[in-house]
PDB file of N, CA and C in Angstrom:
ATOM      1  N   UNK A 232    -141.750 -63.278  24.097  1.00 84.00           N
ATOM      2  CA  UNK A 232    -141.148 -62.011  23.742  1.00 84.00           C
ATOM      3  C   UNK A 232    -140.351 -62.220  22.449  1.00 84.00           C
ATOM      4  N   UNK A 233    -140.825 -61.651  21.560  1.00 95.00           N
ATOM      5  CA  UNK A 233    -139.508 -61.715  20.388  1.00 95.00           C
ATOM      6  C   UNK A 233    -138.807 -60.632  20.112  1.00 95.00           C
ATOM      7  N   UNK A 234    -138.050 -60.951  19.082  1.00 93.00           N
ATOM      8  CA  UNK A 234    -136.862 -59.876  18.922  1.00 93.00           C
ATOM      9  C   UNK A 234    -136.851 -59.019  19.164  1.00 93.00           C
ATOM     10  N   UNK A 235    -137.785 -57.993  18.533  1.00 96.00           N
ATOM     11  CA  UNK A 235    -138.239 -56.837  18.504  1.00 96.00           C
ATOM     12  C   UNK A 235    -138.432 -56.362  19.636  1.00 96.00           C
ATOM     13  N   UNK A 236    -139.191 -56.918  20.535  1.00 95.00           N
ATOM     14  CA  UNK A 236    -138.899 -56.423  21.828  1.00 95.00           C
ATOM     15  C   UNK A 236    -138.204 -56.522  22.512  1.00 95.00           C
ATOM     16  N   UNK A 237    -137.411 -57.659  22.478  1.00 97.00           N
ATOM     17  CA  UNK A 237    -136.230 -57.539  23.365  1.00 97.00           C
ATOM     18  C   UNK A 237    -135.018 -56.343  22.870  1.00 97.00           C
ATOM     19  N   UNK A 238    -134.728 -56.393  21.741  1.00 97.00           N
ATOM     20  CA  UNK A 238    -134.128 -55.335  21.350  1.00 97.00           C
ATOM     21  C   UNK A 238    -134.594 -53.713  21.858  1.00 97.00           C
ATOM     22  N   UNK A 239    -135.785 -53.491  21.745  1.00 97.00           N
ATOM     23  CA  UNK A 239    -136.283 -52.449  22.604  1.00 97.00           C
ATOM     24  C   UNK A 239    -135.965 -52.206  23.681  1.00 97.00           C
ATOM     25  N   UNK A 240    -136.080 -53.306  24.756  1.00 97.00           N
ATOM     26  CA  UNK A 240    -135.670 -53.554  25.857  1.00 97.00           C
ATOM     27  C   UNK A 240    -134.770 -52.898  26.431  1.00 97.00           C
ATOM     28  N   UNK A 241    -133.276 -53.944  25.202  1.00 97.00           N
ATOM     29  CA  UNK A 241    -132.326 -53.862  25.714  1.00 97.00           C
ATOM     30  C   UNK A 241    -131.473 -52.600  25.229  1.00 97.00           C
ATOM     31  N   UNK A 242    -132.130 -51.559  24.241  1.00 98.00           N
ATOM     32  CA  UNK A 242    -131.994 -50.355  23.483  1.00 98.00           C
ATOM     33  C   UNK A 242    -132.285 -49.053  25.153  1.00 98.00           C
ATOM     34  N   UNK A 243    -133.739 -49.687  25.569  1.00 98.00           N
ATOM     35  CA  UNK A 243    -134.105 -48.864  26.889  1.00 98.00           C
ATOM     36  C   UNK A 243    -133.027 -48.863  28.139  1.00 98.00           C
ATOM     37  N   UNK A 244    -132.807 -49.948  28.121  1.00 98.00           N
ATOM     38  CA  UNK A 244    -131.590 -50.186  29.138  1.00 98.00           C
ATOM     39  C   UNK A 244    -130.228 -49.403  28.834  1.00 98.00           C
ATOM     40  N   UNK A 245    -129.625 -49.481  27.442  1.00 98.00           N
ATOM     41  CA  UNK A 245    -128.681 -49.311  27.148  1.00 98.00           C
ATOM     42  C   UNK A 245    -128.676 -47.497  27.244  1.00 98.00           C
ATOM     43  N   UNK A 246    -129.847 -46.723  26.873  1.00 98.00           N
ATOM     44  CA  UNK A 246    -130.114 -45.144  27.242  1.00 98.00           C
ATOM     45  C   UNK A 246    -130.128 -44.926  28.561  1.00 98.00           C
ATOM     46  N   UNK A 247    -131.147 -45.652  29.356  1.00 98.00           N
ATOM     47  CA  UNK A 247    -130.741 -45.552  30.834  1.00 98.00           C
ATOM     48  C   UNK A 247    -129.430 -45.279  31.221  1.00 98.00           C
ATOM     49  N   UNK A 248    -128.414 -46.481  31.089  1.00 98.00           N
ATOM     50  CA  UNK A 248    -126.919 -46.809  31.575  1.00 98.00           C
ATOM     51  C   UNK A 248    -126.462 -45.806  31.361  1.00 98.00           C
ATOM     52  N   UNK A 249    -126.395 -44.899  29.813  1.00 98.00           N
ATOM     53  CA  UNK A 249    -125.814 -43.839  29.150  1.00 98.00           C
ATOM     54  C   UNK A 249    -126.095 -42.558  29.907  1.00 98.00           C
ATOM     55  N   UNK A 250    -127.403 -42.246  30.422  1.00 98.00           N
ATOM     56  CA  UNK A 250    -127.866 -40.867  30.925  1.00 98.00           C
ATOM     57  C   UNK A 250    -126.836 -41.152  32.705  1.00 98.00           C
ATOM     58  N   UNK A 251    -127.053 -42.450  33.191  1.00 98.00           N
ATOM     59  CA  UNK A 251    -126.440 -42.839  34.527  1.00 98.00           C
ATOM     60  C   UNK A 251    -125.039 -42.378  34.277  1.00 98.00           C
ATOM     61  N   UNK A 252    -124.337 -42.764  33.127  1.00 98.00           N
ATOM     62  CA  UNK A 252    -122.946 -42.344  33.021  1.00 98.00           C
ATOM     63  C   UNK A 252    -122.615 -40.925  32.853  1.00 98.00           C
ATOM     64  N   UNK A 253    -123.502 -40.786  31.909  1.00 98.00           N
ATOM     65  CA  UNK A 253    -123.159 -38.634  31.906  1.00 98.00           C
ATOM     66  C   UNK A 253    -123.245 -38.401  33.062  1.00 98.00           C
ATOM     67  N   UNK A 254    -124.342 -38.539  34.111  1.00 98.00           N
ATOM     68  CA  UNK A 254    -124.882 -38.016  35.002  1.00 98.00           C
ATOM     69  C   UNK A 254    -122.920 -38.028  36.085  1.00 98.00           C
ATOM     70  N   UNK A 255    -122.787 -39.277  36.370  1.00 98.00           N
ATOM     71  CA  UNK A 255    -122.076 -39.245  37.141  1.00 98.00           C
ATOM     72  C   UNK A 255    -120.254 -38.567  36.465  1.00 98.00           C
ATOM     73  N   UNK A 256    -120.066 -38.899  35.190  1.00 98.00           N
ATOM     74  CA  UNK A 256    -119.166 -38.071  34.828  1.00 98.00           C
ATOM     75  C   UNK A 256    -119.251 -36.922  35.410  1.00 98.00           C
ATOM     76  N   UNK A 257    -120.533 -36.003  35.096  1.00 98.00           N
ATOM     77  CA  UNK A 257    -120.709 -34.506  35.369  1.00 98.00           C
ATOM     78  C   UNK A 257    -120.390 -33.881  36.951  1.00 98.00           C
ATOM     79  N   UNK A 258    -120.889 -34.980  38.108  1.00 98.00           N
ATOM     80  CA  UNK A 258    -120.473 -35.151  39.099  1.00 98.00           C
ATOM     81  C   UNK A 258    -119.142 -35.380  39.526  1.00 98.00           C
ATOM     82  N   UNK A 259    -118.516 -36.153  38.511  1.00 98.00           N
ATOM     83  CA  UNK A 259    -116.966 -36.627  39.215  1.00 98.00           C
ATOM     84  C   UNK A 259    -116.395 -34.910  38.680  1.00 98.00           C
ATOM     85  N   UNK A 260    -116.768 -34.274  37.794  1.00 98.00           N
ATOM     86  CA  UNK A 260    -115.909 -33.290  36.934  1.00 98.00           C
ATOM     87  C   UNK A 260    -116.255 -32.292  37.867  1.00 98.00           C
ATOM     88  N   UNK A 261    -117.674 -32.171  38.542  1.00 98.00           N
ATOM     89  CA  UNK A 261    -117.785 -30.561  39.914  1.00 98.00           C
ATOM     90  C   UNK A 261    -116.502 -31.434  40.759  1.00 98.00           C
ATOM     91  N   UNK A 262    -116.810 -32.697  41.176  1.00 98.00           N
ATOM     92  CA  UNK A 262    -116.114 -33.034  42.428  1.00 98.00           C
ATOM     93  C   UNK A 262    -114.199 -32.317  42.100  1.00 98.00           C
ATOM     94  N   UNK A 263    -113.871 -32.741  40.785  1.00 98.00           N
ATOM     95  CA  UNK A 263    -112.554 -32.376  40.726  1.00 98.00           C
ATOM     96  C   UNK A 263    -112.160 -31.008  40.574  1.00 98.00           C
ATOM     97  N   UNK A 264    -113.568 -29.894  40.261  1.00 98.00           N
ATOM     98  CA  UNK A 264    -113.195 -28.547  40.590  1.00 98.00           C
ATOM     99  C   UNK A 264    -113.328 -28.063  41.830  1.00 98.00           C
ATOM    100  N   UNK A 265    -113.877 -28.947  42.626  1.00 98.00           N
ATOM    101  CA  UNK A 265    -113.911 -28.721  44.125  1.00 98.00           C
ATOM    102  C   UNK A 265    -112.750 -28.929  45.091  1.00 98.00           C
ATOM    103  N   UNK A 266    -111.929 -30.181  44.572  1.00 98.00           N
ATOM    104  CA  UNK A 266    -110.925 -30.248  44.836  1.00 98.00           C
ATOM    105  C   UNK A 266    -109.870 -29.469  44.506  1.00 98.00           C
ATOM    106  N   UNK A 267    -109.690 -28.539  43.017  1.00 98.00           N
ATOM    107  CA  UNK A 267    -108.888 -28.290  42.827  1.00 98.00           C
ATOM    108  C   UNK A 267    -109.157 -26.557  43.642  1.00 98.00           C
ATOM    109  N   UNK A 268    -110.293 -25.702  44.131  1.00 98.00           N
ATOM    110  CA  UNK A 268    -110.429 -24.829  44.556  1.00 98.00           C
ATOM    111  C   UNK A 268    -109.346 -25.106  45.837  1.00 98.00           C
ATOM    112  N   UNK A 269    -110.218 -26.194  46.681  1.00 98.00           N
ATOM    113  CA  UNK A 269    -109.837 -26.280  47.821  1.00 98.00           C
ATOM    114  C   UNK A 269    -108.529 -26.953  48.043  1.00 98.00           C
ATOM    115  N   UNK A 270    -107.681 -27.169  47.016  1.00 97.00           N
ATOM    116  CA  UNK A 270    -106.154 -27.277  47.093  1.00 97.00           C
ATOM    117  C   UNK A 270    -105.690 -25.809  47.186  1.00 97.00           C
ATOM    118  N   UNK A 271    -106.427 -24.847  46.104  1.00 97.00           N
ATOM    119  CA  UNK A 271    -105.512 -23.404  45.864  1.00 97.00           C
ATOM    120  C   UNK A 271    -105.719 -23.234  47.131  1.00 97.00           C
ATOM    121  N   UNK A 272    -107.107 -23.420  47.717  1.00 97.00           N
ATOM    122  CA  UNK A 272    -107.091 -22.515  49.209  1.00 97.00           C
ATOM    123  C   UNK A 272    -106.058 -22.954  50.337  1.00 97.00           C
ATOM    124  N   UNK A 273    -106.039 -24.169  50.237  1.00 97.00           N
ATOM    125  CA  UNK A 273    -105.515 -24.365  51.339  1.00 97.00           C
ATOM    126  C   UNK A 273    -103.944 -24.316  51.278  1.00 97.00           C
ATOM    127  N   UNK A 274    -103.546 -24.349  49.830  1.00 97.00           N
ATOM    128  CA  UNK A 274    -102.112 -23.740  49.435  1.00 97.00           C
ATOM    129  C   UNK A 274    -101.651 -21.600  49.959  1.00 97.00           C
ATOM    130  N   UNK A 275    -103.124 -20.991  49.567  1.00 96.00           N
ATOM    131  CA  UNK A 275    -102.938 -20.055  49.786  1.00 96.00           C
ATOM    132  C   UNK A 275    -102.976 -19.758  51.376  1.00 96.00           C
ATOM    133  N   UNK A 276    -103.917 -20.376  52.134  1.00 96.00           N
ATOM    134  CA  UNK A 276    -103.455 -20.348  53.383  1.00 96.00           C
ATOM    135  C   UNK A 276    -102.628 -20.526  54.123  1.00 96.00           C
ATOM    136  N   UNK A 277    -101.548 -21.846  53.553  1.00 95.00           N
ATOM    137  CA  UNK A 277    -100.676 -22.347  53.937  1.00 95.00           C
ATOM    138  C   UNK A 277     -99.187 -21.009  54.112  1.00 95.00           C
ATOM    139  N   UNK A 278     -99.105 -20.358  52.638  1.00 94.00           N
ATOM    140  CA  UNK A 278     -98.383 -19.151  52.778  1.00 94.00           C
ATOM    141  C   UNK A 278     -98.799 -18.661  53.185  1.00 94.00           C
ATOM    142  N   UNK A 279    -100.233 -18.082  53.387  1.00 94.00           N
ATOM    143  CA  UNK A 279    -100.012 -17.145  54.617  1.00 94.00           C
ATOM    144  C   UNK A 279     -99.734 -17.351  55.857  1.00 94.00           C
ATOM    145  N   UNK A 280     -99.854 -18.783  56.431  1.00 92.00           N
ATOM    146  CA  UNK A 280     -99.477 -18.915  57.728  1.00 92.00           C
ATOM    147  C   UNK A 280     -98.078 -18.805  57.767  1.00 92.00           C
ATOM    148  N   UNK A 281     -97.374 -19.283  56.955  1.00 91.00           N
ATOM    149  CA  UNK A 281     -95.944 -19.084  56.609  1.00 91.00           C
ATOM    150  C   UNK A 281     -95.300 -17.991  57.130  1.00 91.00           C
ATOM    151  N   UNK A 282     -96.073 -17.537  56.008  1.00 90.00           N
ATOM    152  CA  UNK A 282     -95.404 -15.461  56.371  1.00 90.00           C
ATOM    153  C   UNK A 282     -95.912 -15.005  57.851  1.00 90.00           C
ATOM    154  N   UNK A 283     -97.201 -15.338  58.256  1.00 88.00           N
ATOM    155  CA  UNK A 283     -97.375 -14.803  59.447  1.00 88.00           C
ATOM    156  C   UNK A 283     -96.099 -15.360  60.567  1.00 88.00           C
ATOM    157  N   UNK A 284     -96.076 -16.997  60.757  1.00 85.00           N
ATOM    158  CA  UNK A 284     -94.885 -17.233  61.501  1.00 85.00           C
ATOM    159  C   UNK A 284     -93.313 -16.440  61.376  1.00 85.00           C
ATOM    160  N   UNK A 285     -93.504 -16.251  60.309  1.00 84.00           N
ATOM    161  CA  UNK A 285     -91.506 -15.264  59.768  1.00 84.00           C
ATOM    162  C   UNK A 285     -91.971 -14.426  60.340  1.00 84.00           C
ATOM    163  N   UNK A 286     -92.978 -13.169  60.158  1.00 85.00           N
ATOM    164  CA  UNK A 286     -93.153 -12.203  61.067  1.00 85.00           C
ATOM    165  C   UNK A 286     -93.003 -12.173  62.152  1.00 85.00           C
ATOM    166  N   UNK A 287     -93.920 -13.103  62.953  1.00 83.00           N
ATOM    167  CA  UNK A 287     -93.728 -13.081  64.380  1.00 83.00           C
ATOM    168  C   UNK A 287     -92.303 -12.637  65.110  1.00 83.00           C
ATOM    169  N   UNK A 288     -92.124 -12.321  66.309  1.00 65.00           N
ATOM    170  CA  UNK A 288     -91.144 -12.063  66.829  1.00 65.00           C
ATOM    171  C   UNK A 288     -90.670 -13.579  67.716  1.00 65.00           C
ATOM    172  N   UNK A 289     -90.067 -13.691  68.283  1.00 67.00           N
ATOM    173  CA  UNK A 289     -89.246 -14.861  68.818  1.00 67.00           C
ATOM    174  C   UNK A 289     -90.104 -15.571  70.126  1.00 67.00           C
ATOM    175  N   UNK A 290     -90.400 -16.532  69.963  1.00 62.00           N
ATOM    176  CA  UNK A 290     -90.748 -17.498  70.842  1.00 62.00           C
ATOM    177  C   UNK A 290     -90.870 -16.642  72.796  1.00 62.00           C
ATOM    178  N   UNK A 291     -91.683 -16.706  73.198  1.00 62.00           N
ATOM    179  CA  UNK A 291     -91.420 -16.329  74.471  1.00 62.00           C
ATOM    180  C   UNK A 291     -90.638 -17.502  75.091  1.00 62.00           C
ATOM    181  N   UNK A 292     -89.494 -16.710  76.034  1.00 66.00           N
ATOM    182  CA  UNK A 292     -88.690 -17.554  76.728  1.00 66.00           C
ATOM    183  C   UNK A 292     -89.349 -18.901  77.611  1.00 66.00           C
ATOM    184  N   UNK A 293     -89.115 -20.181  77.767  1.00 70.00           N
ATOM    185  CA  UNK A 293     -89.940 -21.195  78.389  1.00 70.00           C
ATOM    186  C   UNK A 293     -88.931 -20.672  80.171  1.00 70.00           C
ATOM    187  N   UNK A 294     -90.396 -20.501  81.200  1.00 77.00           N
ATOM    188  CA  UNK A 294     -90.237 -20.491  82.192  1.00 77.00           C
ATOM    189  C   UNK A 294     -90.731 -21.375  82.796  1.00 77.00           C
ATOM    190  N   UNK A 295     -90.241 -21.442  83.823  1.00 78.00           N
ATOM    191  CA  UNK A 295     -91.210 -22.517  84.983  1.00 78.00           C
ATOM    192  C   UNK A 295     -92.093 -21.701  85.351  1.00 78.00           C
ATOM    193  N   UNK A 296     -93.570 -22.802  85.755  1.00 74.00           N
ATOM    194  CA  UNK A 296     -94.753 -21.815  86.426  1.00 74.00           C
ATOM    195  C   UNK A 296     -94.181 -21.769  87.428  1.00 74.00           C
ATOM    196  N   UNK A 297     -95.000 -20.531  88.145  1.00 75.00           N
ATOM    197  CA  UNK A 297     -95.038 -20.140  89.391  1.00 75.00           C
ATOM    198  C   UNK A 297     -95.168 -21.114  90.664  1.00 75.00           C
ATOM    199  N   UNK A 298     -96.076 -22.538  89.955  1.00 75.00           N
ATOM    200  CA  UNK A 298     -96.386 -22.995  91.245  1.00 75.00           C
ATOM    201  C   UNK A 298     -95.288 -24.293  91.841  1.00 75.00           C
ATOM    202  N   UNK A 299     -93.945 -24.447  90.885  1.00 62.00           N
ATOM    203  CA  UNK A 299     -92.891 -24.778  91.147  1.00 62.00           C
ATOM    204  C   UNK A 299     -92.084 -24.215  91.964  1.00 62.00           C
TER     205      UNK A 299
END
């Protein structure tokens, strides 16, 4: 093998690695808008459970069951 081809070679390899790296950049960058959706959501849920608990009215009194 001489130069020339190995340089080819290692030119083929080196485009490979490059398309592998975009590829997975592009992936890590959905993954971090996925995360950042599902932070708002679960932030926005979080107030609403919030507010729903302040609403609520007061704890029902703790009784003993009946079969005491």
């Amino acid at each position: 093998m001489n130069d020339q081809d190995r340089i080819a070679q290692l030119e083929e390899i080196v485009a490979h690695q490059q398309k592998t790296i975009d590829e997975l950049s592009e992936q890590l960058a959905q993954q971090w808008k996925t995360l950042d959706r599902m932070g708002n959501s679960l932030r926005t849920l979080s107030e609403r459970l919030f507010g729903l608990e302040e609403r609520t009215t007061e704890a029902a009194p703790a009784t003993t069951p009946p079969h005491y």
